[in-house]
Short mmCIF file of C-alpha atoms and ligand atoms in Angstrom, two decimals:
data_model
loop_
_atom_site.label_atom_id
_atom_site.label_comp_id
_atom_site.label_asym_id
_atom_site.label_seq_id
_atom_site.Cartn_x
_atom_site.Cartn_y
_atom_site.Cartn_z
CA MET A 1167 37.68 -180.39 40.15
CA MET A 1168 37.51 -176.44 40.69
CA THR A 1169 41.17 -175.29 39.81
CA ILE A 1170 42.17 -171.92 41.56
CA ARG A 1171 44.91 -169.99 40.44
CA GLN A 1172 46.21 -166.83 42.24
CA ILE A 1173 47.30 -163.36 40.31
CA VAL A 1174 49.21 -160.93 42.31
CA ASN A 1175 48.45 -157.42 40.33
CA SER A 1176 50.87 -154.83 39.60
CA VAL A 1177 48.37 -152.52 42.01
CA TYR A 1178 49.38 -152.68 45.55
CA SER A 1179 49.64 -156.48 45.33
CA SER A 1180 46.09 -157.24 45.31
CA CYS A 1181 45.12 -160.74 44.22
CA SER A 1182 42.90 -161.90 41.53
CA TYR A 1183 41.87 -165.41 41.37
CA VAL A 1184 40.74 -167.34 38.06
CA LEU A 1185 38.66 -170.25 39.15
CA THR A 1186 38.23 -172.67 36.12
CA GLN A 1187 36.14 -176.38 35.78
CA ASP A 1188 35.22 -178.19 32.68
CA LYS A 1189 36.53 -175.36 30.15
CA GLN A 1190 34.81 -172.48 31.83
CA SER A 1191 35.79 -169.92 34.21
CA TRP A 1192 35.15 -167.44 36.82
CA LEU A 1193 37.24 -164.46 37.84
CA VAL A 1194 37.08 -163.07 41.64
CA ASP A 1195 38.20 -159.27 41.61
CA CYS A 1196 39.76 -157.98 38.48
CA GLY A 1197 43.38 -156.50 38.45
CA ASP A 1198 45.96 -156.94 35.63
CA VAL A 1199 43.91 -158.16 32.66
CA ASP A 1200 47.48 -159.24 30.95
CA GLN A 1201 47.78 -161.53 33.79
CA ILE A 1202 44.35 -162.88 33.64
CA LEU A 1203 43.74 -163.66 30.13
CA PRO A 1204 46.32 -166.59 29.75
CA LEU A 1205 44.50 -168.37 32.88
CA VAL A 1206 41.05 -168.26 31.38
CA GLU A 1207 39.85 -171.52 30.06
CA GLY A 1208 36.83 -171.52 27.73
CA LYS A 1209 34.36 -169.01 28.55
CA LEU A 1210 34.68 -166.29 31.27
CA GLN A 1211 31.43 -166.79 33.02
CA GLY A 1212 31.69 -163.80 35.35
CA VAL A 1213 33.33 -161.61 38.22
CA LEU A 1214 32.71 -161.81 41.78
CA LEU A 1215 33.95 -158.88 43.56
CA THR A 1216 35.05 -158.94 47.05
CA HIS A 1217 34.90 -155.11 47.28
CA ALA A 1218 34.94 -152.17 45.09
CA HIS A 1219 38.54 -150.32 46.18
CA PHE A 1220 40.35 -149.60 42.79
CA ASP A 1221 43.07 -152.01 43.32
CA HIS A 1222 40.59 -154.83 43.15
CA ILE A 1223 38.41 -153.57 40.06
CA TYR A 1224 40.35 -151.73 37.81
CA GLY A 1225 40.54 -153.99 35.16
CA LEU A 1226 36.87 -154.39 34.76
CA ASN A 1227 36.33 -151.89 31.83
CA ASN A 1228 39.16 -153.70 29.84
CA LEU A 1229 37.71 -157.29 30.68
CA VAL A 1230 34.09 -155.93 29.71
CA SER A 1231 35.37 -154.96 26.26
CA LEU A 1232 37.16 -158.24 25.54
CA PHE A 1233 34.05 -160.26 27.17
CA PRO A 1234 31.09 -158.12 26.25
CA GLY A 1235 28.29 -159.36 28.04
CA LEU A 1236 30.04 -160.62 31.07
CA THR A 1237 28.40 -160.15 34.58
CA VAL A 1238 29.87 -158.71 37.77
CA TYR A 1239 28.61 -160.00 40.96
CA THR A 1240 28.55 -157.25 43.98
CA ILE A 1241 26.24 -156.04 46.87
CA MET A 1242 24.65 -152.48 46.61
CA ALA A 1243 27.40 -150.84 48.45
CA GLY A 1244 30.05 -152.26 46.10
CA PHE A 1245 27.80 -151.10 43.23
CA ASN A 1246 28.08 -147.66 44.72
CA GLY A 1247 32.06 -147.94 44.88
CA LEU A 1248 32.00 -149.20 41.03
CA LEU A 1249 30.57 -146.17 39.93
CA SER A 1250 32.36 -143.42 41.97
CA ASP A 1251 36.24 -142.68 41.77
CA LYS A 1252 35.83 -141.03 45.15
CA LEU A 1253 34.35 -144.21 46.83
CA ASN A 1254 36.65 -146.62 45.30
CA PHE A 1255 39.44 -144.01 45.97
CA SER A 1256 41.32 -144.24 42.38
CA ARG A 1257 40.71 -140.27 42.08
CA TYR A 1258 43.27 -139.92 45.01
CA TYR A 1259 45.70 -142.37 43.52
CA GLY A 1260 46.23 -140.41 40.06
CA ASP A 1261 44.25 -142.73 37.85
CA PRO A 1262 40.44 -142.03 38.33
CA PHE A 1263 38.51 -145.06 37.40
CA ILE A 1264 34.79 -145.59 36.78
CA PHE A 1265 33.23 -148.81 35.81
CA ASP A 1266 31.47 -147.95 32.17
CA SER A 1267 29.03 -150.87 32.17
CA PRO A 1268 26.91 -150.68 35.12
CA ASP A 1269 24.20 -152.59 33.32
CA SER A 1270 26.46 -155.61 33.19
CA VAL A 1271 26.51 -155.84 37.23
CA LYS A 1272 24.25 -158.25 39.14
CA LEU A 1273 23.28 -157.30 42.70
CA VAL A 1274 23.20 -160.22 45.30
CA ARG A 1275 21.81 -160.34 48.61
CA ASP A 1276 23.73 -161.63 51.42
CA GLY A 1277 23.34 -165.33 51.76
CA GLU A 1278 22.50 -165.68 48.16
CA CYS A 1279 24.24 -168.86 46.31
CA ILE A 1280 25.32 -168.76 42.73
CA SER A 1281 25.98 -171.63 40.81
CA LEU A 1282 29.74 -171.77 39.34
CA PHE A 1283 30.04 -175.29 37.98
CA GLU A 1284 28.33 -178.58 37.89
CA GLY A 1285 28.16 -179.25 41.52
CA VAL A 1286 30.05 -175.96 42.56
CA GLU A 1287 28.07 -173.44 44.23
CA ILE A 1288 29.45 -170.13 45.88
CA LYS A 1289 27.76 -168.27 48.56
CA ALA A 1290 27.97 -164.33 48.96
CA VAL A 1291 28.35 -163.35 52.67
CA ALA A 1292 28.13 -159.73 53.24
CA THR A 1293 31.18 -158.79 55.55
CA PRO A 1294 31.64 -155.25 55.91
CA GLY A 1295 33.67 -153.07 57.79
CA HIS A 1296 37.04 -152.46 55.56
CA SER A 1297 34.79 -150.95 53.12
CA PRO A 1298 30.62 -151.30 53.23
CA GLY A 1299 30.65 -153.02 50.01
CA CYS A 1300 32.73 -156.21 51.07
CA VAL A 1301 31.53 -159.77 50.49
CA THR A 1302 33.30 -162.53 51.24
CA TRP A 1303 32.61 -165.84 48.84
CA VAL A 1304 32.44 -169.34 50.32
CA THR A 1305 32.43 -172.59 48.48
CA GLU A 1306 32.39 -175.91 50.28
CA ASP A 1307 36.63 -175.99 50.04
CA ALA A 1308 37.61 -172.31 49.54
CA ILE A 1309 36.76 -168.98 50.84
CA PHE A 1310 37.64 -165.79 49.24
CA THR A 1311 37.99 -162.97 51.88
CA GLY A 1312 38.90 -159.96 49.97
CA ASP A 1313 40.23 -157.39 52.45
CA SER A 1314 38.10 -158.33 55.21
CA TYR A 1315 40.33 -160.79 56.24
CA ILE A 1316 44.20 -161.37 55.61
CA PRO A 1317 45.72 -164.02 57.66
CA GLY A 1318 48.45 -162.60 59.84
CA VAL A 1319 47.60 -158.86 58.50
CA LYS A 1320 45.45 -156.46 60.85
CA THR A 1321 42.18 -155.74 58.97
CA VAL A 1322 42.67 -152.21 57.67
CA ALA A 1323 39.46 -150.37 58.93
CA ASN A 1324 40.90 -146.68 59.06
CA LEU A 1325 39.86 -145.74 55.67
CA PRO A 1326 36.78 -143.27 54.45
CA HIS A 1327 33.73 -145.35 55.07
CA SER A 1328 35.49 -148.04 56.94
CA ASP A 1329 33.92 -149.00 60.16
CA LYS A 1330 36.28 -150.42 63.22
CA GLU A 1331 33.70 -152.47 64.75
CA LEU A 1332 31.95 -153.77 61.66
CA ALA A 1333 35.13 -154.83 60.60
CA LEU A 1334 35.92 -156.80 63.83
CA LYS A 1335 32.53 -158.44 63.38
CA SER A 1336 33.11 -159.56 59.94
CA GLU A 1337 36.45 -160.93 60.77
CA ALA A 1338 35.06 -162.96 63.72
CA LEU A 1339 32.37 -164.29 61.21
CA ILE A 1340 34.70 -165.45 58.66
CA ARG A 1341 37.15 -166.93 61.09
CA ASP A 1342 33.74 -169.27 62.02
CA MET A 1343 33.23 -169.72 58.19
CA VAL A 1344 37.02 -171.10 57.66
CA GLU A 1345 36.73 -174.45 58.92
CA ASN A 1346 38.64 -176.63 56.65
CA ARG A 1347 38.67 -174.14 53.98
CA SER A 1348 41.40 -172.80 52.22
CA ILE A 1349 41.56 -169.09 52.18
CA TYR A 1350 42.41 -166.66 49.45
CA PRO A 1351 42.83 -163.37 50.51
CA GLY A 1352 42.77 -160.14 48.69
CA HIS A 1353 46.36 -159.29 49.08
CA ALA A 1354 49.49 -161.04 48.84
CA ALA A 1355 52.40 -160.60 51.44
CA SER A 1356 52.45 -156.83 51.55
CA ASN A 1357 48.80 -155.34 52.45
CA GLU A 1358 48.22 -151.83 51.65
CA ILE A 1359 44.58 -151.39 50.78
ZN1 ZN B 811 40.57 -152.72 50.03
#
């Protein structure tokens, strides 16, 4: 049985999630590494990114230095954000962040499935709009929506590179996919980015 634990990060209350089963772990988005580490069980297999805005990725350099060989999964537009403090907005918030291990990124296609644990697969669904690199990650019981859909919060689609129409389409797609799944969004109570 997969366990999912939420971390509310210090930057903009973005959320990271540690997924564990059978003494193995995966991470969804990477904020405060000091909060993440105590929840990691056994080997950290990889990081799934919902998108590459800085509040969802700023811990990655630190994390990769602690877990050499770690793989980070995103789509092409997310990859671009990892490598540009302009695209990931960090340069405008006084703490420029550029991911320094581009070789550890594995690009996924829309609809691609990744095997997380014995009997647990997760599907990457491109949900652009909030950012061009948004991915919603879907398992049989859980859906990690990042900032593409946060229940009770209007999806932010007025940022540079946002697309309002696409954001609405993606939100509708996500609502269709929720069904009986638990929703794990990209921000806790207060949503800023
Ligand atoms: Zn965002």
